XYZ file of C-alpha atoms in Angstrom:
385
model
C 70.395 36.114 59.921
C 70.348 39.115 57.573
C 68.397 38.474 54.400
C 67.582 40.684 51.436
C 68.485 41.301 47.836
C 72.065 41.885 46.762
C 71.657 45.613 46.110
C 70.230 46.230 49.590
C 73.050 44.332 51.309
C 75.609 46.169 49.195
C 74.066 49.498 50.187
C 74.117 48.540 53.876
C 77.769 47.490 53.660
C 78.679 50.750 51.941
C 76.897 52.730 54.648
C 78.654 50.813 57.424
C 82.123 51.171 55.894
C 81.694 54.857 55.128
C 80.355 55.622 58.601
C 83.396 53.959 60.197
C 85.801 55.901 57.973
C 84.102 59.135 59.048
C 84.042 58.138 62.722
C 87.725 57.169 62.873
C 88.920 60.022 60.641
C 91.687 57.787 59.298
C 91.494 53.994 59.259
C 93.071 51.062 57.412
C 91.231 48.322 55.557
C 92.328 45.833 58.214
C 90.866 47.984 60.995
C 87.595 48.354 59.073
C 87.380 44.560 58.964
C 87.856 44.411 62.758
C 85.256 47.034 63.655
C 82.624 45.947 61.110
C 83.064 42.173 60.912
C 82.950 42.354 57.107
C 85.277 40.164 55.062
C 88.261 41.572 53.189
C 86.758 40.964 49.741
C 83.627 42.971 50.552
C 85.706 45.797 51.994
C 88.017 45.819 48.978
C 85.113 46.148 46.504
C 83.372 48.868 48.492
C 86.553 50.871 49.106
C 87.435 50.682 45.427
C 84.051 52.151 44.470
C 84.308 54.898 47.113
C 87.766 55.823 45.780
C 86.484 55.844 42.187
C 83.633 58.110 43.283
C 86.126 60.476 44.977
C 84.321 60.194 48.325
C 87.398 58.916 50.156
C 91.146 59.314 49.755
C 94.180 57.179 50.591
C 97.297 58.151 52.514
C 100.207 56.280 54.099
C 100.545 56.268 57.877
C 103.917 57.552 59.042
C 105.665 55.269 61.530
C 109.186 54.307 62.462
C 108.822 50.543 62.802
C 110.003 48.132 60.155
C 107.629 46.745 57.576
C 105.161 48.097 55.113
C 103.387 51.297 56.089
C 99.600 50.763 56.192
C 97.376 52.553 53.694
C 94.885 54.751 55.559
C 91.466 55.786 54.325
C 89.707 59.054 55.140
C 86.777 61.046 53.836
C 87.524 63.385 50.935
C 86.324 66.398 52.891
C 86.622 68.823 49.963
C 84.565 66.680 47.563
C 81.464 68.700 48.390
C 79.922 71.043 50.927
C 76.739 71.125 53.023
C 74.784 74.306 53.674
C 72.892 74.712 56.934
C 70.426 77.569 57.410
C 68.890 78.749 60.680
C 65.747 80.755 59.847
C 65.057 82.617 63.080
C 62.807 85.547 63.967
C 65.128 88.469 63.195
C 68.058 86.806 61.409
C 68.958 84.115 58.900
C 72.277 82.382 59.562
C 74.064 80.449 56.808
C 76.902 78.013 57.551
C 78.842 76.021 54.963
C 80.736 72.919 56.117
C 82.991 70.388 54.442
C 82.140 66.675 54.487
C 83.812 66.324 57.892
C 81.264 68.777 59.284
C 83.806 71.547 59.852
C 82.536 75.105 59.133
C 84.344 76.911 56.318
C 82.090 79.960 55.851
C 79.267 81.745 57.657
C 76.881 84.628 56.863
C 74.231 86.334 58.982
C 71.484 88.428 57.402
C 69.139 90.634 59.420
C 65.422 90.190 58.777
C 63.470 93.434 58.979
C 60.229 91.772 57.881
C 58.373 88.443 58.044
C 56.997 88.520 54.489
C 57.302 85.012 52.975
C 58.078 86.185 49.437
C 60.853 88.512 50.584
C 62.477 85.861 52.788
C 62.109 83.323 49.966
C 63.997 85.681 47.637
C 66.777 86.120 50.212
C 67.121 82.362 50.625
C 67.117 81.737 46.875
C 69.770 84.373 46.219
C 72.094 83.129 48.980
C 71.718 79.451 48.057
C 72.597 80.244 44.440
C 75.587 82.232 45.675
C 76.822 79.233 47.678
C 76.207 76.943 44.702
C 78.504 79.164 42.673
C 81.181 79.095 45.380
C 81.138 75.276 45.463
C 80.784 74.461 41.770
C 84.472 73.669 41.210
C 84.397 70.738 43.639
C 83.569 67.132 42.752
C 79.979 67.242 44.056
C 79.457 70.957 44.616
C 76.762 71.948 47.081
C 75.478 68.549 48.217
C 72.296 69.771 49.871
C 70.639 72.457 51.965
C 68.955 71.926 55.336
C 66.827 74.732 56.797
C 65.994 74.864 60.501
C 62.507 76.255 61.160
C 61.484 77.713 64.526
C 58.006 76.303 64.184
C 56.002 73.213 63.314
C 57.112 71.094 60.336
C 55.155 68.016 59.259
C 56.469 64.680 58.016
C 56.266 65.900 54.395
C 58.543 68.831 55.341
C 55.720 71.341 54.847
C 55.810 74.241 57.294
C 52.554 73.985 59.218
C 53.019 77.064 61.391
C 55.779 79.548 62.298
C 54.429 81.788 65.080
C 57.339 84.240 64.855
C 56.535 85.060 61.227
C 52.848 84.195 61.118
C 53.413 81.631 58.341
C 50.901 78.830 57.833
C 51.060 75.882 55.409
C 54.121 77.036 53.437
C 55.852 74.565 51.122
C 59.255 76.239 51.275
C 60.964 72.988 50.269
C 59.135 72.710 46.942
C 59.355 76.441 46.222
C 63.116 76.520 46.734
C 63.837 73.268 44.899
C 61.961 74.584 41.858
C 63.979 77.793 42.010
C 67.522 76.638 42.800
C 67.534 73.082 41.434
C 69.125 71.426 44.461
C 67.857 69.113 47.194
C 66.305 71.068 50.092
C 65.403 69.622 53.487
C 63.164 71.368 56.018
C 63.393 70.428 59.702
C 62.281 71.753 63.074
C 65.084 73.634 64.840
C 64.773 71.688 68.121
C 65.189 68.399 66.225
C 68.336 69.759 64.604
C 69.684 70.819 68.005
C 69.234 67.269 69.302
C 70.837 65.861 66.152
C 73.867 68.138 66.591
C 74.329 66.966 70.194
C 74.214 63.325 69.100
C 76.456 63.677 66.028
C 79.113 66.045 67.388
C 79.174 65.487 71.149
C 77.431 62.393 72.451
C 78.179 59.781 69.797
C 77.380 56.779 71.952
C 74.159 58.040 73.512
C 71.068 56.538 71.900
C 68.578 58.197 74.247
C 69.117 61.935 74.369
C 66.774 64.876 74.928
C 67.676 68.426 73.929
C 65.612 71.313 75.325
C 66.059 74.731 73.653
C 65.011 77.804 75.632
C 65.126 80.756 73.258
C 62.014 82.610 72.057
C 59.965 79.609 73.190
C 60.844 76.108 74.357
C 61.468 73.297 71.903
C 62.306 69.645 72.468
C 64.292 67.332 70.238
C 64.268 63.586 70.978
C 66.906 61.059 69.989
C 65.290 57.763 71.011
C 67.158 54.549 70.160
C 69.486 56.711 68.076
C 66.717 58.147 65.870
C 64.811 61.415 65.867
C 61.327 60.940 67.294
C 58.857 63.179 65.441
C 55.402 61.738 66.092
C 52.831 60.555 63.541
C 52.453 63.979 61.868
C 55.903 65.357 62.726
C 54.622 67.642 65.465
C 56.220 65.977 68.503
C 58.369 68.149 70.744
C 56.136 71.200 71.233
C 56.862 70.851 74.935
C 56.795 74.600 75.517
C 53.004 74.364 75.491
C 52.867 71.897 78.357
C 50.734 73.612 81.011
C 52.548 73.944 84.333
C 50.440 76.742 85.882
C 46.667 76.173 85.502
C 44.935 79.397 84.422
C 48.353 81.072 84.309
C 49.846 83.535 81.858
C 48.260 83.657 78.376
C 50.234 82.057 75.542
C 50.175 82.729 71.798
C 48.963 79.146 71.289
C 45.656 80.069 72.974
C 46.233 78.242 76.255
C 46.994 79.598 79.726
C 50.025 78.728 81.839
C 52.295 77.193 79.177
C 55.827 76.276 80.259
C 57.486 78.668 77.802
C 55.726 81.628 79.448
C 57.766 80.886 82.581
C 60.989 79.157 81.542
C 62.104 80.477 78.121
C 64.859 83.065 77.813
C 62.405 85.410 76.125
C 59.977 85.230 79.056
C 62.762 85.872 81.583
C 64.167 88.917 79.773
C 60.637 90.237 79.262
C 59.881 90.056 82.986
C 63.182 91.634 84.036
C 62.774 94.401 81.447
C 59.312 95.126 82.811
C 60.457 95.100 86.454
C 63.490 97.326 85.824
C 61.802 99.494 83.162
C 64.749 98.771 80.834
C 63.769 98.126 77.206
C 67.149 97.159 75.733
C 68.078 94.525 78.337
C 70.969 92.257 77.295
C 72.316 88.988 78.673
C 75.353 90.952 79.809
C 73.043 93.166 81.896
C 71.528 90.053 83.490
C 74.943 88.552 84.183
C 76.178 91.815 85.737
C 73.037 91.966 87.848
C 73.608 88.416 89.092
C 77.266 89.199 89.872
C 76.213 92.311 91.794
C 73.330 90.501 93.548
C 70.745 92.901 92.116
C 67.539 91.862 93.997
C 65.078 91.930 91.078
C 67.326 90.017 88.696
C 68.255 87.435 91.338
C 64.593 86.906 92.226
C 63.535 86.458 88.597
C 66.458 84.106 87.939
C 65.506 81.951 90.926
C 61.931 81.674 89.624
C 63.196 80.930 86.111
C 65.338 78.047 87.426
C 62.435 76.756 89.516
C 59.929 76.702 86.641
C 62.536 75.254 84.310
C 63.157 72.423 86.764
C 59.412 71.628 86.875
C 59.305 70.942 83.148
C 62.639 69.120 83.026
C 61.515 66.848 85.849
C 58.375 66.010 83.857
C 60.516 65.130 80.828
C 62.794 62.924 82.918
C 59.800 61.038 84.305
C 58.331 60.613 80.821
C 61.427 59.500 78.920
C 64.095 58.334 81.404
C 66.841 59.802 79.171
C 70.488 58.886 79.261
C 71.468 62.510 78.572
C 69.353 65.634 79.011
C 70.880 68.703 77.338
C 69.560 72.197 78.024
C 70.383 74.646 75.249
C 70.459 78.183 76.629
C 72.853 81.070 76.029
C 71.848 82.549 79.370
C 72.519 79.391 81.386
C 75.956 79.120 79.800
C 76.739 82.387 81.605
C 75.334 81.102 84.895
C 77.975 78.847 86.506
C 75.715 77.101 89.038
C 72.829 76.380 86.666
C 73.116 72.575 86.629
C 73.526 72.287 90.390
C 70.548 74.570 91.064
C 68.354 72.661 88.617
C 69.307 69.319 90.166
C 68.506 70.677 93.614
C 64.841 70.923 92.564
C 64.693 67.308 91.323
C 63.336 65.790 94.516
C 61.203 63.001 93.029
C 62.363 59.492 93.889
C 61.250 58.194 90.502
C 63.246 60.683 88.383
C 66.128 58.851 86.721
C 68.663 60.131 84.187
C 72.407 59.774 83.659
C 73.571 63.288 82.808
C 72.168 66.821 82.851
C 74.241 69.233 80.774
C 74.176 72.771 79.443
C 74.853 72.658 75.690
C 78.258 73.847 74.525
C 76.767 74.810 71.157
C 74.389 77.553 72.245
C 72.613 79.088 69.275
C 74.944 77.274 66.869
C 73.298 73.928 67.674
C 70.503 74.280 65.135
C 72.724 75.206 62.219
C 75.389 72.591 63.000
C 72.650 69.972 63.193
C 71.429 71.189 59.806
C 74.869 70.794 58.231
C 75.302 67.334 59.774
C 71.910 66.206 58.495
C 72.833 67.415 54.994
C 76.018 65.334 55.134
C 74.169 62.254 56.363
C 71.548 62.549 53.609
C 74.213 62.914 50.916
C 76.456 60.073 52.104
C 73.452 57.835 52.863
C 74.882 56.607 56.158
C 72.638 55.421 58.968
C 74.958 56.728 61.678
C 77.184 59.786 61.665
C 79.915 60.729 64.138
C 81.638 64.061 63.570
C 84.058 66.123 65.659
C 84.614 69.858 65.544
């Protein structure tokens, strides 16, 4: 039996009702009662407050049958906007979404330098610009979530960003003092996993998302929640050693997985072998189509080493869904089949292995979704693009 003070129960009921309105897009009070088990009086009070607060709107369902047309409830998607930011090595991507998680505006800024103060100024200027764009709405800019390609602790302090050489930066506090709005800092791999759960795999409570870009990051959704570890550093799976005394890694170890199975490591090896400095994914795809020996050989080794690490993850976590986020593998039609072919262990169990449909947009869409969840204070969020 659920016990607790009145305010806590009221908050939980509000969260449940609001999450169901978002999930169903449009739903009647009677249907809310069916899917939540709450009584009509509780629903009536909560819905009235949500309408007064302009978070939801009413509309009448069109139908041809006799009788009264039901009143439908949906989120007031234009009541406010969430800003997601992907702070990568050479670019910063900004995406603004409505409260349904649908993108309405995007900017990309090139980063010629890793200087913290310069990047801080860029972020401050752009956030203020988006605040101005949203100020005519009911809630304006509801929050900003920044995806960091590095280690973020449980207090949202940036412990280390190898791409920029940042250590112990409190970007959250610095920005909040400057722009006067709530800022959230999160690891990019966690945001990728969150995006997969919120937008694609709503009913999966045990999902792993592996991102293969400059390094390898892992985001865990275990029992429907992000798993971060005691200090927030969980998921640095790219530094799992798969080749003892192998290639040197920037972390100081030898033989780390990301030196063999990240997109950056693959393109670096092919560039070296072919003596081609400006190698693109299109070049790799053309080489695979034309059966170019060097590219085919390197791709085979890439798939093999990738399968080693994925098999380890499967044995560790027994996931329902394992998503691999890679722009390159999206161009490689047999990627999933070739990876599965290397899973020979009899104790490896999982339900689905997928290549992410999001690609590099996963981080920023996860950031926007997290901003919406924080603002609406819902425990579960199901969005659809």
